[in-house]
Amino acid sequence: MAPLYYVISLVLVGWHNLFSLVLDPEGGMSWVLSIIGLTLVIRAALIPLFVKQIKSSRNMQLIQPKVKELQKKYGHDRERLAQETMKLYRESGTNPFASCLPILLQMPIFLALFRLLDHAADGKAKGVMTTERAKQFGSSEIFGAIPIKDTFLQPDGHTTVMVVALFLVLAMTATTFLTQRQLMSKNMPADALSGPYAQQQKMLLYVLPVVFAVGGIAFPIGVLLYWTTSNLWTMGQQFYVIRNNPAPGTPAAKAKEERDQAKAARKGTAVATVEVEPEPEVQRRPAQRQQPKKQTRSQRRQAGQRGAGNQNHPGNQGNQNDENGGKTQ
C-alpha cells in the first residue's frame, strides 16, 4: 500500500494547496474539496478502462445469440459447454469480467484513502504528507461540526455525524443501483436479458448495493464522499456513452435513431423552406396599345383612290372572269 499512499497523498496535497488560495487551509471544506478533486483525477485516469469495459459489455450482448446456440447444442455436457463458451469469448475478444474491473481497481485506492484518513486522525503522516498536514486532515470538519474521520458506528457523540453518514450511505447505494440498472434497461437488447450474462448483471445489480450499504456504515465521512462522487461520475459518464453510442438493437439505440430522424426532419424542413421561398414578383406595366397615326383629309382621299384602283386592275378582273367561267361550266 505504500506506493498508493504516496500517490493519493500527493494528489490530495496538490488540491489542498490549490483550494488554500481561496479557503482556510485548516478548514474542513478545503480538505473535502480535495477529496472530491482526488476522485475526479482517479476517474479521469480510469477512462481508458471504462471504454474497454463498454466495448467488452457490448460484445457480450452481441454474442448472446451464439451463446444460446451453444447452450442448445451442448446443454447435456456442461464441461464441453464451458469450453466452447470460453472459446467464443476468446474469438470475439470479450472478457465476461470486464464490467467489474473499474470497481476492482478502485478498491485498493478506496482502502488506501481509508487508511490514510485513519492514520491522519491519530496524527500520523503517510506518503508526502507532513505531520502538520496530517493533523489538519484528521481533525478537519465540514459545516463546523462534522469531522470527516467519524463514521456512522463511531459518531463520537455527534448526532449530525450519524445523519450525514446515513445520507451518504444511502446516496452511495442508490447511485450504484441506478448506474447498473441504467445499463440493463437501456443498453441491453432483449436477447441478452435472458442469458448467463444477464444473470451476472442482475446479480451485480442487487448484490453490490447491499455490500456497499452494509460496509458503508463503517466508512469515514471522507471516504463516503469519495465513493458517492465516484458513483455520480460513473452514472454521468455511462449516460453520455449510452445516449451517443448505444449498442445496436437496444432501447437506447432506438431512442437515438428517433432523435436523429427528428433532427434530420427539422433540418430538411428548414432547407425546403429556403428552396421553395418565392422570388419577389416584378411589377410589370401592361403593354400600351399603339394608336394609329392621324391622317389628313387629302391622305385619306389618296388611300381610297389607291384601293379603288386595285379593284379595277386587269389582273383582278381576269381572276374574277375565271372564277365566273368556272362556275358557269
Short mmCIF file of N, CA, C and O in Angstrom, two decimals, residues 162-277:
data_model
loop_
_atom_site.label_atom_id
_atom_site.label_comp_id
_atom_site.label_asym_id
_atom_site.label_seq_id
_atom_site.Cartn_x
_atom_site.Cartn_y
_atom_site.Cartn_z
N MET A 162 -24.12 10.94 12.41
CA MET A 162 -24.90 9.77 12.04
C MET A 162 -25.88 10.11 10.90
O MET A 162 -26.06 9.30 9.98
N VAL A 163 -26.47 11.31 10.97
CA VAL A 163 -27.42 11.70 9.93
C VAL A 163 -26.71 11.85 8.59
O VAL A 163 -27.16 11.33 7.55
N VAL A 164 -25.57 12.57 8.59
CA VAL A 164 -24.82 12.79 7.35
C VAL A 164 -24.26 11.48 6.81
O VAL A 164 -24.31 11.20 5.60
N ALA A 165 -23.74 10.64 7.70
CA ALA A 165 -23.19 9.35 7.27
C ALA A 165 -24.29 8.47 6.67
O ALA A 165 -24.08 7.81 5.63
N LEU A 166 -25.47 8.45 7.30
CA LEU A 166 -26.57 7.65 6.77
C LEU A 166 -27.01 8.17 5.40
O LEU A 166 -27.29 7.38 4.48
N PHE A 167 -27.05 9.49 5.26
CA PHE A 167 -27.43 10.08 3.97
C PHE A 167 -26.43 9.68 2.89
O PHE A 167 -26.82 9.32 1.76
N LEU A 168 -25.13 9.75 3.19
CA LEU A 168 -24.11 9.41 2.20
C LEU A 168 -24.12 7.91 1.88
O LEU A 168 -23.89 7.52 0.72
N VAL A 169 -24.41 7.07 2.87
CA VAL A 169 -24.50 5.63 2.61
C VAL A 169 -25.67 5.34 1.66
O VAL A 169 -25.54 4.56 0.70
N LEU A 170 -26.81 5.97 1.91
CA LEU A 170 -27.96 5.78 1.04
C LEU A 170 -27.69 6.33 -0.36
O LEU A 170 -28.08 5.72 -1.37
N ALA A 171 -27.01 7.48 -0.44
CA ALA A 171 -26.68 8.05 -1.75
C ALA A 171 -25.71 7.15 -2.50
O ALA A 171 -25.86 6.92 -3.72
N MET A 172 -24.72 6.59 -1.79
CA MET A 172 -23.77 5.67 -2.42
C MET A 172 -24.47 4.42 -2.92
O MET A 172 -24.22 3.94 -4.04
N THR A 173 -25.38 3.87 -2.13
CA THR A 173 -26.12 2.66 -2.51
C THR A 173 -27.04 2.93 -3.69
O THR A 173 -27.10 2.15 -4.65
N ALA A 174 -27.76 4.06 -3.64
CA ALA A 174 -28.71 4.39 -4.71
C ALA A 174 -28.01 4.64 -6.04
O ALA A 174 -28.46 4.17 -7.09
N THR A 175 -26.90 5.36 -6.01
CA THR A 175 -26.18 5.64 -7.26
C THR A 175 -25.58 4.36 -7.85
O THR A 175 -25.54 4.21 -9.08
N THR A 176 -25.12 3.45 -7.00
CA THR A 176 -24.62 2.17 -7.50
C THR A 176 -25.73 1.38 -8.18
O THR A 176 -25.54 0.82 -9.28
N PHE A 177 -26.89 1.33 -7.56
CA PHE A 177 -28.03 0.60 -8.12
C PHE A 177 -28.51 1.24 -9.42
O PHE A 177 -28.76 0.55 -10.43
N LEU A 178 -28.65 2.56 -9.45
CA LEU A 178 -29.17 3.24 -10.63
C LEU A 178 -28.21 3.14 -11.81
O LEU A 178 -28.65 3.04 -12.96
N THR A 179 -26.92 3.15 -11.54
CA THR A 179 -25.94 3.04 -12.62
C THR A 179 -26.05 1.68 -13.30
O THR A 179 -26.06 1.58 -14.54
N GLN A 180 -26.15 0.63 -12.52
CA GLN A 180 -26.25 -0.72 -13.08
C GLN A 180 -27.60 -0.93 -13.77
O GLN A 180 -27.67 -1.57 -14.83
N ARG A 181 -28.65 -0.39 -13.19
CA ARG A 181 -29.98 -0.54 -13.78
C ARG A 181 -30.07 0.24 -15.10
O ARG A 181 -30.75 -0.20 -16.05
N GLN A 182 -29.42 1.38 -15.16
CA GLN A 182 -29.40 2.16 -16.40
C GLN A 182 -28.78 1.35 -17.53
O GLN A 182 -29.28 1.37 -18.67
N LEU A 183 -27.73 0.62 -17.23
CA LEU A 183 -27.07 -0.20 -18.24
C LEU A 183 -27.98 -1.33 -18.72
O LEU A 183 -28.06 -1.61 -19.93
N MET A 184 -28.69 -1.97 -17.81
CA MET A 184 -29.51 -3.12 -18.17
C MET A 184 -30.80 -2.72 -18.87
O MET A 184 -31.25 -3.41 -19.78
N SER A 185 -31.40 -1.62 -18.48
CA SER A 185 -32.70 -1.25 -19.02
C SER A 185 -32.61 -0.53 -20.36
O SER A 185 -33.56 -0.58 -21.15
N LYS A 186 -31.48 0.13 -20.65
CA LYS A 186 -31.40 0.95 -21.86
C LYS A 186 -30.37 0.45 -22.87
O LYS A 186 -30.51 0.74 -24.05
N ASN A 187 -29.35 -0.26 -22.42
CA ASN A 187 -28.27 -0.60 -23.34
C ASN A 187 -28.04 -2.11 -23.45
O ASN A 187 -26.94 -2.55 -23.70
N MET A 188 -29.11 -2.88 -23.26
CA MET A 188 -29.03 -4.32 -23.44
C MET A 188 -30.19 -4.76 -24.30
O MET A 188 -31.35 -4.43 -24.00
N PRO A 189 -29.94 -5.51 -25.39
CA PRO A 189 -31.05 -5.99 -26.23
C PRO A 189 -31.88 -7.03 -25.50
O PRO A 189 -31.47 -7.58 -24.47
N ALA A 190 -33.04 -7.31 -26.07
CA ALA A 190 -33.96 -8.24 -25.42
C ALA A 190 -33.36 -9.65 -25.31
O ALA A 190 -33.59 -10.36 -24.33
N ASP A 191 -32.57 -10.05 -26.33
CA ASP A 191 -31.97 -11.39 -26.30
C ASP A 191 -30.97 -11.55 -25.17
O ASP A 191 -30.76 -12.66 -24.67
N ALA A 192 -30.32 -10.43 -24.80
CA ALA A 192 -29.28 -10.51 -23.77
C ALA A 192 -29.82 -10.51 -22.36
O ALA A 192 -29.08 -10.69 -21.41
N LEU A 193 -31.12 -10.31 -22.20
CA LEU A 193 -31.71 -10.23 -20.87
C LEU A 193 -32.07 -11.59 -20.29
O LEU A 193 -32.58 -11.66 -19.17
N SER A 194 -31.82 -12.65 -21.05
CA SER A 194 -32.20 -13.98 -20.56
C SER A 194 -31.02 -14.96 -20.52
O SER A 194 -31.20 -16.11 -20.15
N GLY A 195 -29.84 -14.51 -20.91
CA GLY A 195 -28.68 -15.40 -20.93
C GLY A 195 -27.88 -15.34 -19.65
O GLY A 195 -28.25 -14.67 -18.68
N PRO A 196 -26.74 -16.04 -19.61
CA PRO A 196 -25.90 -16.04 -18.40
C PRO A 196 -25.32 -14.67 -18.10
O PRO A 196 -25.10 -14.32 -16.94
N TYR A 197 -25.04 -13.90 -19.16
CA TYR A 197 -24.53 -12.56 -18.93
C TYR A 197 -25.56 -11.71 -18.20
O TYR A 197 -25.22 -10.91 -17.31
N ALA A 198 -26.83 -11.88 -18.57
CA ALA A 198 -27.89 -11.13 -17.89
C ALA A 198 -27.99 -11.55 -16.43
O ALA A 198 -28.23 -10.71 -15.55
N GLN A 199 -27.79 -12.83 -16.16
CA GLN A 199 -27.84 -13.29 -14.77
C GLN A 199 -26.71 -12.67 -13.96
O GLN A 199 -26.89 -12.31 -12.78
N GLN A 200 -25.54 -12.55 -14.58
CA GLN A 200 -24.41 -11.90 -13.91
C GLN A 200 -24.72 -10.44 -13.60
O GLN A 200 -24.45 -9.95 -12.50
N GLN A 201 -25.31 -9.76 -14.58
CA GLN A 201 -25.64 -8.35 -14.39
C GLN A 201 -26.71 -8.18 -13.31
O GLN A 201 -26.65 -7.23 -12.51
N LYS A 202 -27.71 -9.06 -13.30
CA LYS A 202 -28.74 -8.97 -12.28
C LYS A 202 -28.17 -9.22 -10.89
O LYS A 202 -28.59 -8.60 -9.91
N MET A 203 -27.22 -10.13 -10.81
CA MET A 203 -26.59 -10.40 -9.52
C MET A 203 -25.85 -9.16 -9.02
O MET A 203 -25.97 -8.76 -7.85
N LEU A 204 -25.10 -8.52 -9.93
CA LEU A 204 -24.40 -7.29 -9.55
C LEU A 204 -25.37 -6.18 -9.21
O LEU A 204 -25.08 -5.35 -8.34
N LEU A 205 -26.51 -6.16 -9.88
CA LEU A 205 -27.49 -5.10 -9.66
C LEU A 205 -27.97 -5.09 -8.21
O LEU A 205 -28.17 -4.01 -7.63
N TYR A 206 -28.14 -6.26 -7.62
CA TYR A 206 -28.70 -6.33 -6.27
C TYR A 206 -27.65 -6.61 -5.19
O TYR A 206 -27.84 -6.22 -4.04
N VAL A 207 -26.57 -7.27 -5.56
CA VAL A 207 -25.58 -7.64 -4.56
C VAL A 207 -24.69 -6.45 -4.19
O VAL A 207 -24.45 -6.18 -3.00
N LEU A 208 -24.19 -5.73 -5.21
CA LEU A 208 -23.26 -4.63 -4.92
C LEU A 208 -23.86 -3.55 -4.02
O LEU A 208 -23.21 -3.11 -3.07
N PRO A 209 -25.08 -3.07 -4.28
CA PRO A 209 -25.64 -2.07 -3.36
C PRO A 209 -25.75 -2.56 -1.93
O PRO A 209 -25.52 -1.80 -0.98
N VAL A 210 -26.10 -3.84 -1.77
CA VAL A 210 -26.21 -4.39 -0.41
C VAL A 210 -24.85 -4.42 0.27
O VAL A 210 -24.70 -4.07 1.45
N VAL A 211 -23.82 -4.82 -0.48
CA VAL A 211 -22.46 -4.86 0.08
C VAL A 211 -22.01 -3.48 0.51
O VAL A 211 -21.47 -3.28 1.61
N PHE A 212 -22.24 -2.48 -0.35
CA PHE A 212 -21.82 -1.11 -0.01
C PHE A 212 -22.65 -0.54 1.14
O PHE A 212 -22.14 0.23 1.95
N ALA A 213 -23.92 -0.90 1.19
CA ALA A 213 -24.76 -0.38 2.27
C ALA A 213 -24.32 -0.96 3.62
O ALA A 213 -24.26 -0.23 4.63
N VAL A 214 -24.00 -2.25 3.65
CA VAL A 214 -23.58 -2.87 4.90
C VAL A 214 -22.20 -2.37 5.32
O VAL A 214 -21.96 -2.05 6.49
N GLY A 215 -21.29 -2.30 4.33
CA GLY A 215 -19.95 -1.84 4.68
C GLY A 215 -19.85 -0.33 4.86
O GLY A 215 -18.93 0.15 5.54
N GLY A 216 -20.78 0.42 4.26
CA GLY A 216 -20.69 1.87 4.31
C GLY A 216 -20.84 2.46 5.68
O GLY A 216 -20.32 3.55 5.95
N ILE A 217 -21.55 1.79 6.58
CA ILE A 217 -21.75 2.34 7.91
C ILE A 217 -20.45 2.37 8.72
O ILE A 217 -20.37 3.04 9.75
N ALA A 218 -19.43 1.64 8.24
CA ALA A 218 -18.14 1.64 8.93
C ALA A 218 -17.12 2.56 8.26
O ALA A 218 -15.99 2.67 8.73
N PHE A 219 -17.51 3.23 7.16
CA PHE A 219 -16.58 4.10 6.44
C PHE A 219 -16.63 5.51 7.02
O PHE A 219 -17.71 6.00 7.40
N PRO A 220 -15.50 6.20 7.07
CA PRO A 220 -15.50 7.60 7.50
C PRO A 220 -16.26 8.49 6.51
O PRO A 220 -16.46 8.12 5.35
N ILE A 221 -16.65 9.66 6.97
CA ILE A 221 -17.37 10.61 6.14
C ILE A 221 -16.57 10.95 4.88
O ILE A 221 -17.12 11.03 3.77
N GLY A 222 -15.26 11.13 5.05
CA GLY A 222 -14.42 11.48 3.91
C GLY A 222 -14.40 10.40 2.84
O GLY A 222 -14.43 10.69 1.64
N VAL A 223 -14.38 9.13 3.24
CA VAL A 223 -14.38 8.02 2.30
C VAL A 223 -15.75 7.91 1.61
O VAL A 223 -15.83 7.61 0.40
N LEU A 224 -16.81 8.13 2.36
CA LEU A 224 -18.15 8.12 1.76
C LEU A 224 -18.30 9.22 0.71
O LEU A 224 -18.96 9.01 -0.32
N LEU A 225 -17.70 10.37 0.95
CA LEU A 225 -17.73 11.44 -0.04
C LEU A 225 -17.01 11.01 -1.32
O LEU A 225 -17.47 11.29 -2.43
N TYR A 226 -15.87 10.33 -1.15
CA TYR A 226 -15.13 9.85 -2.32
C TYR A 226 -15.98 8.88 -3.13
O TYR A 226 -16.10 9.01 -4.36
N TRP A 227 -16.59 7.89 -2.48
CA TRP A 227 -17.31 6.85 -3.22
C TRP A 227 -18.58 7.39 -3.86
O TRP A 227 -18.92 7.00 -4.98
N THR A 228 -19.28 8.29 -3.16
CA THR A 228 -20.50 8.87 -3.75
C THR A 228 -20.17 9.71 -4.96
O THR A 228 -20.86 9.66 -5.99
N THR A 229 -19.10 10.51 -4.87
CA THR A 229 -18.67 11.31 -6.02
C THR A 229 -18.25 10.42 -7.19
O THR A 229 -18.56 10.71 -8.35
N SER A 230 -17.58 9.33 -6.89
CA SER A 230 -17.18 8.39 -7.94
C SER A 230 -18.39 7.77 -8.62
O SER A 230 -18.42 7.62 -9.84
N ASN A 231 -19.42 7.43 -7.85
CA ASN A 231 -20.64 6.86 -8.44
C ASN A 231 -21.36 7.87 -9.32
O ASN A 231 -21.90 7.52 -10.38
N LEU A 232 -21.40 9.12 -8.88
CA LEU A 232 -22.04 10.16 -9.70
C LEU A 232 -21.29 10.34 -11.02
O LEU A 232 -21.90 10.53 -12.08
N TRP A 233 -19.97 10.29 -10.97
CA TRP A 233 -19.16 10.37 -12.20
C TRP A 233 -19.50 9.21 -13.13
O TRP A 233 -19.71 9.39 -14.33
N THR A 234 -19.54 8.00 -12.56
CA THR A 234 -19.84 6.81 -13.37
C THR A 234 -21.21 6.91 -14.02
O THR A 234 -21.38 6.57 -15.20
N MET A 235 -22.19 7.35 -13.26
CA MET A 235 -23.54 7.44 -13.79
C MET A 235 -23.62 8.46 -14.93
O MET A 235 -24.23 8.20 -15.97
N GLY A 236 -22.99 9.63 -14.75
CA GLY A 236 -22.99 10.63 -15.82
C GLY A 236 -22.22 10.18 -17.05
O GLY A 236 -22.65 10.38 -18.19
N GLN A 237 -21.08 9.54 -16.83
CA GLN A 237 -20.25 9.05 -17.93
C GLN A 237 -20.98 7.96 -18.72
O GLN A 237 -20.98 7.95 -19.96
N GLN A 238 -21.64 7.06 -18.02
CA GLN A 238 -22.38 5.99 -18.68
C GLN A 238 -23.59 6.53 -19.42
O GLN A 238 -23.92 6.07 -20.52
N PHE A 239 -24.26 7.53 -18.86
CA PHE A 239 -25.40 8.14 -19.54
C PHE A 239 -24.97 8.77 -20.86
O PHE A 239 -25.65 8.63 -21.88
N TYR A 240 -23.82 9.42 -20.86
CA TYR A 240 -23.31 10.05 -22.08
C TYR A 240 -23.00 9.01 -23.14
O TYR A 240 -23.35 9.17 -24.32
N VAL A 241 -22.33 7.92 -22.74
CA VAL A 241 -21.95 6.88 -23.70
C VAL A 241 -23.19 6.19 -24.26
O VAL A 241 -23.31 5.96 -25.47
N ILE A 242 -24.14 5.83 -23.40
CA ILE A 242 -25.34 5.14 -23.85
C ILE A 242 -26.16 6.03 -24.78
O ILE A 242 -26.73 5.57 -25.77
N ARG A 243 -26.22 7.31 -24.49
CA ARG A 243 -27.02 8.23 -25.30
C ARG A 243 -26.42 8.45 -26.68
O ARG A 243 -27.14 8.51 -27.68
N ASN A 244 -25.10 8.56 -26.75
CA ASN A 244 -24.45 8.92 -28.00
C ASN A 244 -23.88 7.73 -28.77
O ASN A 244 -23.66 7.83 -29.98
N ASN A 245 -23.63 6.60 -28.10
CA ASN A 245 -23.07 5.45 -28.79
C ASN A 245 -23.67 4.16 -28.22
O ASN A 245 -22.97 3.34 -27.63
N PRO A 246 -24.98 3.98 -28.39
CA PRO A 246 -25.63 2.81 -27.79
C PRO A 246 -25.32 1.53 -28.55
O PRO A 246 -24.90 1.55 -29.71
N ALA A 247 -25.54 0.43 -27.88
CA ALA A 247 -25.39 -0.88 -28.53
C ALA A 247 -26.55 -1.10 -29.50
O ALA A 247 -27.67 -0.69 -29.23
N PRO A 248 -26.29 -1.75 -30.64
CA PRO A 248 -27.38 -1.98 -31.61
C PRO A 248 -28.45 -2.89 -31.06
O PRO A 248 -28.18 -3.83 -30.32
N GLY A 249 -29.69 -2.59 -31.46
CA GLY A 249 -30.82 -3.41 -31.05
C GLY A 249 -31.30 -3.18 -29.63
O GLY A 249 -32.01 -4.01 -29.08
N THR A 250 -30.92 -2.06 -29.04
CA THR A 250 -31.32 -1.75 -27.66
C THR A 250 -32.30 -0.58 -27.65
O THR A 250 -32.41 0.16 -28.63
N PRO A 251 -33.02 -0.40 -26.54
CA PRO A 251 -33.90 0.77 -26.44
C PRO A 251 -33.16 2.09 -26.62
O PRO A 251 -33.69 3.04 -27.19
N ALA A 252 -31.91 2.16 -26.14
CA ALA A 252 -31.14 3.38 -26.31
C ALA A 252 -30.83 3.64 -27.78
O ALA A 252 -30.84 4.79 -28.24
N ALA A 253 -30.56 2.57 -28.55
CA ALA A 253 -30.31 2.73 -29.98
C ALA A 253 -31.56 3.21 -30.70
O ALA A 253 -31.49 4.06 -31.61
N LYS A 254 -32.71 2.69 -30.32
CA LYS A 254 -33.97 3.12 -30.93
C LYS A 254 -34.24 4.58 -30.62
O LYS A 254 -34.68 5.36 -31.49
N ALA A 255 -33.99 4.98 -29.38
CA ALA A 255 -34.20 6.38 -29.00
C ALA A 255 -33.27 7.31 -29.76
O ALA A 255 -33.66 8.40 -30.19
N LYS A 256 -32.01 6.86 -29.94
CA LYS A 256 -31.06 7.70 -30.70
C LYS A 256 -31.48 7.82 -32.16
O LYS A 256 -31.36 8.89 -32.77
N GLU A 257 -31.99 6.72 -32.72
CA GLU A 257 -32.45 6.77 -34.11
C GLU A 257 -33.63 7.74 -34.26
O GLU A 257 -33.69 8.50 -35.24
N GLU A 258 -34.52 7.73 -33.31
CA GLU A 258 -35.65 8.66 -33.36
C GLU A 258 -35.17 10.10 -33.23
O GLU A 258 -35.69 11.01 -33.91
N ARG A 259 -34.20 10.34 -32.37
CA ARG A 259 -33.66 11.71 -32.23
C ARG A 259 -32.97 12.15 -33.52
O ARG A 259 -33.13 13.30 -33.95
N ASP A 260 -32.23 11.23 -34.14
CA ASP A 260 -31.54 11.58 -35.38
C ASP A 260 -32.55 11.88 -36.50
O ASP A 260 -32.36 12.81 -37.29
N GLN A 261 -33.63 11.08 -36.57
CA GLN A 261 -34.64 11.31 -37.59
C GLN A 261 -35.35 12.65 -37.38
O GLN A 261 -35.61 13.38 -38.34
N ALA A 262 -35.65 12.95 -36.11
CA ALA A 262 -36.30 14.24 -35.82
C ALA A 262 -35.37 15.40 -36.16
O ALA A 262 -35.81 16.43 -36.71
N LYS A 263 -34.09 15.24 -35.87
CA LYS A 263 -33.13 16.29 -36.19
C LYS A 263 -32.99 16.47 -37.69
O LYS A 263 -32.95 17.60 -38.20
N ALA A 264 -32.93 15.34 -38.42
CA ALA A 264 -32.84 15.42 -39.88
C ALA A 264 -34.10 16.04 -40.47
O ALA A 264 -34.05 16.79 -41.45
N ALA A 265 -35.26 15.72 -39.88
CA ALA A 265 -36.52 16.29 -40.37
C ALA A 265 -36.54 17.80 -40.18
O ALA A 265 -36.99 18.55 -41.05
N ARG A 266 -36.05 18.24 -39.02
CA ARG A 266 -36.00 19.69 -38.78
C ARG A 266 -35.07 20.38 -39.76
O ARG A 266 -35.39 21.44 -40.30
N LYS A 267 -33.92 19.77 -40.01
CA LYS A 267 -33.00 20.36 -40.98
C LYS A 267 -33.59 20.33 -42.38
O LYS A 267 -33.46 21.30 -43.14
N GLY A 268 -34.26 19.23 -42.75
CA GLY A 268 -34.87 19.14 -44.07
C GLY A 268 -35.96 20.17 -44.27
O GLY A 268 -36.09 20.77 -45.34
N THR A 269 -36.76 20.42 -43.24
CA THR A 269 -37.81 21.44 -43.34
C THR A 269 -37.22 22.81 -43.54
O THR A 269 -37.70 23.61 -44.34
N ALA A 270 -36.13 23.08 -42.82
CA ALA A 270 -35.51 24.38 -42.97
C ALA A 270 -34.95 24.58 -44.36
O ALA A 270 -35.11 25.63 -44.99
N VAL A 271 -34.33 23.49 -44.91
CA VAL A 271 -33.78 23.60 -46.26
C VAL A 271 -34.89 23.77 -47.28
O VAL A 271 -34.81 24.57 -48.21
N ALA A 272 -35.97 22.98 -47.12
CA ALA A 272 -37.07 23.08 -48.07
C ALA A 272 -37.69 24.46 -48.03
O ALA A 272 -38.08 25.02 -49.05
N THR A 273 -37.76 25.05 -46.86
CA THR A 273 -38.33 26.39 -46.76
C THR A 273 -37.51 27.39 -47.53
O THR A 273 -38.02 28.28 -48.20
N VAL A 274 -36.21 27.21 -47.48
CA VAL A 274 -35.35 28.14 -48.22
C VAL A 274 -35.49 27.92 -49.72
O VAL A 274 -35.51 28.86 -50.50
N GLU A 275 -35.60 26.62 -50.12
CA GLU A 275 -35.64 26.34 -51.55
C GLU A 275 -36.94 26.80 -52.20
O GLU A 275 -36.94 27.31 -53.30
N VAL A 276 -38.03 26.62 -51.52
CA VAL A 276 -39.31 26.96 -52.13
C VAL A 276 -39.72 28.39 -51.86
O VAL A 276 -40.83 28.80 -52.17
N GLU A 277 -38.84 29.15 -51.27
CA GLU A 277 -39.19 30.54 -50.99
C GLU A 277 -39.40 31.28 -52.32
O GLU A 277 -38.52 31.30 -53.18
#
